[in-house]
Amino acid sequence: MLRTPTDETRLRILAWLKEPGPAADGVTADAVAERFSLPRPVAVTHLRLLEATGMVRTSRSAGRVRYHRDEMRIAEVARMFEKGW
């Protein structure tokens, strides 16, 4: 789900959301599309997959959905992989 042999976009999105700056306050699907040169529907698909796995959470601001990293869930998944899951 997070990484496929041909596309690491979801991992790149998670890394970007961790950077200080505008992404730290959450991003819209439009911002992800622009940042990674993706069509908006593709960006939305990546963000929804990340949300479905719990890696990102959403909030609403000015009527727009913003995506944020869920650090607790990311740490939990990392621990599962460390244990050989």
Coordinates of N, CA and C in Angstrom, one line a residue:
M1 N 0.8 -1.2 0.0 CA 0.0 0.0 0.0 C 0.9 1.3 0.0
L2 N 1.9 1.3 0.8 CA 2.7 2.5 0.9 C 3.8 2.6 -0.2
R3 N 4.2 1.4 -0.7 CA 5.3 1.5 -1.7 C 5.0 0.4 -2.7
T4 N 5.1 0.8 -3.9 CA 5.1 -0.2 -5.0 C 6.4 -0.1 -5.8
P5 N 6.8 -1.1 -6.5 CA 8.1 -1.1 -7.2 C 8.2 0.1 -8.1
T6 N 7.1 0.6 -8.7 CA 7.2 1.6 -9.7 C 6.9 3.0 -9.2
D7 N 6.3 3.2 -8.0 CA 5.8 4.5 -7.6 C 5.9 4.6 -6.1
E8 N 6.7 5.6 -5.7 CA 6.8 5.9 -4.3 C 6.2 7.2 -3.9
T9 N 5.1 7.6 -4.7 CA 4.5 8.9 -4.4 C 4.0 9.0 -3.0
R10 N 3.3 8.0 -2.5 CA 2.8 8.1 -1.2 C 3.8 8.3 -0.1
L11 N 5.0 7.7 -0.3 CA 6.1 7.9 0.7 C 6.6 9.3 0.5
R12 N 6.7 9.8 -0.7 CA 7.1 11.2 -0.9 C 6.1 12.2 -0.3
I13 N 4.8 11.9 -0.4 CA 3.8 12.8 0.2 C 4.0 12.8 1.7
L14 N 4.2 11.6 2.3 CA 4.4 11.6 3.8 C 5.6 12.3 4.2
A15 N 6.7 12.2 3.4 CA 7.9 12.9 3.7 C 7.7 14.4 3.6
W16 N 7.0 14.9 2.6 CA 6.7 16.3 2.4 C 5.9 16.8 3.6
L17 N 4.9 16.1 4.0 CA 4.1 16.5 5.2 C 4.9 16.6 6.5
K18 N 6.0 16.0 6.5 CA 6.8 16.1 7.7 C 7.7 17.3 7.7
E19 N 8.0 17.9 6.6 CA 8.9 19.0 6.5 C 8.3 20.3 7.2
P20 N 9.1 21.1 7.8 CA 8.6 22.3 8.3 C 8.2 23.2 7.2
G21 N 7.3 24.1 7.4 CA 6.8 25.0 6.4 C 5.3 24.9 6.2
P22 N 4.8 25.3 5.0 CA 3.4 25.2 4.7 C 2.8 23.8 4.9
A23 N 3.5 22.8 4.5 CA 3.0 21.4 4.6 C 2.8 21.0 6.1
A24 N 3.5 21.6 7.0 CA 3.3 21.3 8.4 C 1.9 21.5 8.9
D25 N 1.2 22.5 8.3 CA -0.2 22.8 8.7 C -1.2 22.0 7.9
G26 N -0.8 21.0 7.2 CA -1.7 20.2 6.4 C -1.7 20.8 5.0
V27 N -2.1 20.0 4.0 CA -2.2 20.4 2.6 C -3.5 20.0 2.0
T28 N -3.8 20.6 1.0 CA -5.0 20.2 0.2 C -4.6 19.3 -0.9
A29 N -5.5 18.6 -1.5 CA -5.2 17.8 -2.7 C -4.6 18.6 -3.8
D30 N -5.1 19.8 -4.0 CA -4.6 20.7 -5.0 C -3.1 21.0 -4.8
A31 N -2.7 21.2 -3.6 CA -1.3 21.5 -3.2 C -0.4 20.2 -3.5
V32 N -0.9 19.0 -3.2 CA -0.2 17.8 -3.5 C -0.1 17.6 -5.0
A33 N -1.1 17.9 -5.7 CA -1.1 17.7 -7.2 C 0.0 18.7 -7.8
E34 N 0.0 19.9 -7.3 CA 1.0 20.9 -7.8 C 2.4 20.5 -7.4
R35 N 2.6 20.1 -6.2 CA 3.9 19.8 -5.7 C 4.5 18.6 -6.5
F36 N 3.7 17.6 -6.8 CA 4.3 16.4 -7.4 C 3.9 16.2 -8.8
S37 N 3.4 17.3 -9.4 CA 3.1 17.3 -10.9 C 2.1 16.2 -11.2
L38 N 1.1 16.0 -10.4 CA 0.1 15.0 -10.6 C -1.2 15.6 -11.1
P39 N -2.0 14.9 -11.8 CA -3.4 15.3 -12.0 C -4.1 15.3 -10.6
R40 N -5.0 16.2 -10.4 CA -5.7 16.3 -9.1 C -6.4 15.0 -8.7
P41 N -7.1 14.3 -9.6 CA -7.7 13.0 -9.2 C -6.7 11.9 -8.8
V42 N -5.5 12.0 -9.3 CA -4.4 11.0 -8.9 C -4.0 11.4 -7.5
A43 N -3.8 12.7 -7.2 CA -3.4 13.2 -5.9 C -4.4 12.8 -4.9
V44 N -5.7 12.9 -5.2 CA -6.8 12.6 -4.3 C -6.8 11.1 -4.0
T45 N -6.5 10.3 -5.0 CA -6.4 8.8 -4.8 C -5.3 8.5 -3.8
H46 N -4.1 9.0 -4.0 CA -3.0 8.8 -3.1 C -3.4 9.2 -1.7
L47 N -4.0 10.4 -1.5 CA -4.3 10.9 -0.2 C -5.4 10.0 0.4
R48 N -6.3 9.6 -0.3 CA -7.4 8.7 0.2 C -6.8 7.3 0.7
L49 N -5.9 6.8 -0.1 CA -5.2 5.6 0.3 C -4.4 5.8 1.6
L50 N -3.7 6.9 1.7 CA -3.0 7.2 3.0 C -4.0 7.4 4.1
E51 N -5.1 8.0 3.9 CA -6.1 8.2 4.9 C -6.7 6.8 5.3
A52 N -7.0 6.0 4.4 CA -7.5 4.6 4.6 C -6.6 3.8 5.5
T53 N -5.3 4.0 5.4 CA -4.3 3.2 6.2 C -4.1 3.9 7.5
G54 N -4.6 5.1 7.7 CA -4.4 5.8 8.9 C -3.2 6.7 9.0
M55 N -2.4 6.7 7.9 CA -1.2 7.5 7.9 C -1.4 9.0 7.9
V56 N -2.5 9.4 7.3 CA -2.9 10.8 7.4 C -4.3 11.0 7.9
R57 N -4.6 12.1 8.5 CA -5.9 12.4 9.0 C -6.3 13.7 8.3
T58 N -7.6 14.0 8.4 CA -8.1 15.2 7.7 C -8.7 16.2 8.6
S59 N -8.7 17.4 8.2 CA -9.4 18.5 8.9 C -10.0 19.4 7.8
R60 N -10.9 20.2 8.3 CA -11.5 21.2 7.3 C -11.1 22.6 7.7
S61 N -10.7 23.4 6.7 CA -10.4 24.7 7.0 C -10.9 25.6 5.8
A62 N -11.7 26.5 6.0 CA -12.3 27.4 5.0 C -13.0 26.5 3.9
G63 N -13.6 25.5 4.4 CA -14.4 24.6 3.5 C -13.6 23.6 2.7
R64 N -12.3 23.6 2.9 CA -11.4 22.7 2.2 C -10.9 21.6 3.1
V65 N -10.7 20.4 2.5 CA -10.1 19.3 3.3 C -8.6 19.5 3.3
R66 N -8.0 19.4 4.5 CA -6.6 19.4 4.6 C -6.1 18.1 5.2
Y67 N -5.0 17.7 4.7 CA -4.4 16.4 5.1 C -3.2 16.6 5.9
H68 N -3.1 15.8 7.0 CA -2.0 16.0 8.0 C -1.4 14.6 8.3
R69 N -0.2 14.5 8.6 CA 0.4 13.2 9.0 C -0.2 12.8 10.4
D70 N -0.4 11.5 10.6 CA -0.8 11.0 11.9 C 0.5 10.3 12.4
E71 N 1.2 11.0 13.2 CA 2.5 10.5 13.7 C 2.4 9.3 14.6
M72 N 1.3 9.2 15.4 CA 1.1 8.0 16.2 C 0.9 6.8 15.3
R73 N 0.1 6.8 14.3 CA -0.2 5.7 13.5 C 1.1 5.3 12.7
I74 N 1.8 6.3 12.2 CA 3.0 6.0 11.4 C 4.0 5.3 12.3
A75 N 4.2 5.7 13.6 CA 5.1 5.0 14.5 C 4.6 3.6 14.8
E76 N 3.3 3.4 14.9 CA 2.7 2.1 15.1 C 3.1 1.2 14.0
V77 N 2.9 1.6 12.8 CA 3.2 0.8 11.6 C 4.6 0.5 11.5
A78 N 5.5 1.5 11.8 CA 6.9 1.3 11.8 C 7.3 0.2 12.8
R79 N 6.7 0.2 14.0 CA 7.0 -0.8 14.9 C 6.6 -2.2 14.5
M80 N 5.5 -2.3 13.8 CA 5.0 -3.6 13.2 C 6.0 -4.1 12.2
F81 N 6.5 -3.3 11.4 CA 7.5 -3.7 10.4 C 8.8 -4.1 11.0
E82 N 9.2 -3.4 12.1 CA 10.4 -3.7 12.8 C 10.3 -5.1 13.5
K83 N 9.1 -5.5 13.9 CA 8.9 -6.8 14.5 C 8.7 -7.9 13.4
G84 N 8.9 -7.6 12.2 CA 8.8 -8.6 11.1 C 7.4 -8.9 10.6
W85 N 6.5 -8.0 10.8 CA 5.1 -8.2 10.4 C 5.0 -8.3 8.9

